[in-house]
N, CA, C and O of each residue as an XYZ file, in Angstrom:
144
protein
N      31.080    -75.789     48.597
C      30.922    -74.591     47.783
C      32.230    -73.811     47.755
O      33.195    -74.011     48.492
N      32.112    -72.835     46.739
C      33.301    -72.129     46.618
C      33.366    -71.187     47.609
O      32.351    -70.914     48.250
N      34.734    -70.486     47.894
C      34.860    -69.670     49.268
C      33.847    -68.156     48.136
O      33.063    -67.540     48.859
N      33.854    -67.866     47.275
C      33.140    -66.817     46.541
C      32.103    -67.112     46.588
O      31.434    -66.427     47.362
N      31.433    -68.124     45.920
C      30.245    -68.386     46.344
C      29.555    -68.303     47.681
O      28.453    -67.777     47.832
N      30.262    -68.847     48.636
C      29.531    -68.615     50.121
C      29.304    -67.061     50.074
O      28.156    -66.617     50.109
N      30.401    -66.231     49.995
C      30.949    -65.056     50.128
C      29.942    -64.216     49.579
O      29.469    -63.228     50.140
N      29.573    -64.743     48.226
C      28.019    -63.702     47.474
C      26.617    -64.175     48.325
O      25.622    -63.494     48.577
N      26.877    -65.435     48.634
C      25.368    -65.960     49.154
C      25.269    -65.650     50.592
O      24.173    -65.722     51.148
N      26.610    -65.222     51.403
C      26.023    -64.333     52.427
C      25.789    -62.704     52.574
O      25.252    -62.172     53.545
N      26.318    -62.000     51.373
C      25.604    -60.856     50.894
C      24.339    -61.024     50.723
O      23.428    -60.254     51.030
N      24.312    -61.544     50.471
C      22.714    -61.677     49.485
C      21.674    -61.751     50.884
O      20.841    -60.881     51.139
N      21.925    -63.022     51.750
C      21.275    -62.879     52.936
C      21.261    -61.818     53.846
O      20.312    -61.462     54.545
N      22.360    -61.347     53.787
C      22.710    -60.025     54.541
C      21.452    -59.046     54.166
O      20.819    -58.584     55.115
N      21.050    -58.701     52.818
C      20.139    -58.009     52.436
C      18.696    -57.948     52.626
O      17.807    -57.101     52.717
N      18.915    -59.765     52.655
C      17.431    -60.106     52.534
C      17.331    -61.164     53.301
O      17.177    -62.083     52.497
N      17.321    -61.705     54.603
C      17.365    -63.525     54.966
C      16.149    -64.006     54.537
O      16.250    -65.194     54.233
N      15.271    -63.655     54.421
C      13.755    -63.996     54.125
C      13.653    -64.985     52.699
O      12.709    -65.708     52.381
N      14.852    -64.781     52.013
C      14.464    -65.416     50.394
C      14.674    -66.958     50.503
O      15.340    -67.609     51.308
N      13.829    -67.378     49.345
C      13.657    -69.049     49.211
C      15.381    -69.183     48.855
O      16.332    -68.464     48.549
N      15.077    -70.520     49.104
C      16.497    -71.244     48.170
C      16.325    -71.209     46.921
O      17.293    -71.691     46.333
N      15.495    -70.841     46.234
C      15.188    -70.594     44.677
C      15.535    -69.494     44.596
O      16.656    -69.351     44.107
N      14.959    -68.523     44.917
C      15.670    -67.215     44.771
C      17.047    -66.647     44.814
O      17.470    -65.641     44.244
N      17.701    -67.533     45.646
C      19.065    -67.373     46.185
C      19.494    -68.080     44.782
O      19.735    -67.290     43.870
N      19.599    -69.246     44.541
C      19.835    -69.950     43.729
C      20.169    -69.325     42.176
O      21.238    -69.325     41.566
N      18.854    -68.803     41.785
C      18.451    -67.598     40.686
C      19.881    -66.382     40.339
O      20.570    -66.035     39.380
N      19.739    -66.089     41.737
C      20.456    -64.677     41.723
C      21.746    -65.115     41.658
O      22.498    -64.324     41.088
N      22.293    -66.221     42.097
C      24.077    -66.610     42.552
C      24.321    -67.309     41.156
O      25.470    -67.574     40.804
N      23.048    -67.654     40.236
C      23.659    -68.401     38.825
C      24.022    -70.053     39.476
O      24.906    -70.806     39.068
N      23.047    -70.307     40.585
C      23.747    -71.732     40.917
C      22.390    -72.757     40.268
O      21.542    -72.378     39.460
N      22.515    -74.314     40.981
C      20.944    -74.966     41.350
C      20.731    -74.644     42.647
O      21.502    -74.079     43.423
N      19.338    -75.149     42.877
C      18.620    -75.065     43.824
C      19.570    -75.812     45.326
O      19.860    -75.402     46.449
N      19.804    -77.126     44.521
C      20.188    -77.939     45.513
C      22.086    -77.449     46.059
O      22.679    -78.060     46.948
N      22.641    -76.378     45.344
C      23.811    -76.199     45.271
C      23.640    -75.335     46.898
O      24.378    -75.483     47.872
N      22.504    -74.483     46.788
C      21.824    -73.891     47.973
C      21.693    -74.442     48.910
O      22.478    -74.259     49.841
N      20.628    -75.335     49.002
C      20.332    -76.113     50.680
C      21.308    -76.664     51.001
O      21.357    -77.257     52.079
């Protein structure tokens, strides 16, 4: 992954760790599988 990408997708957890990999996925504009 991109160093930005990690970088938004550990904001994002920061906020919330609880969310699916779909959700994460959703919100970062990625796939699912770009996630797990």
């Amino acid at each position: 992954m991109r160093k930005e990408l990690v970088q938004q997708l550990l904001r994002e957890l920061l906020k919330n760790s609880k969310r699916s990999d779909r959700e994460l996925a959703k919100v970062l504009n990625v796939s699912q599988p770009t996630i797990t």
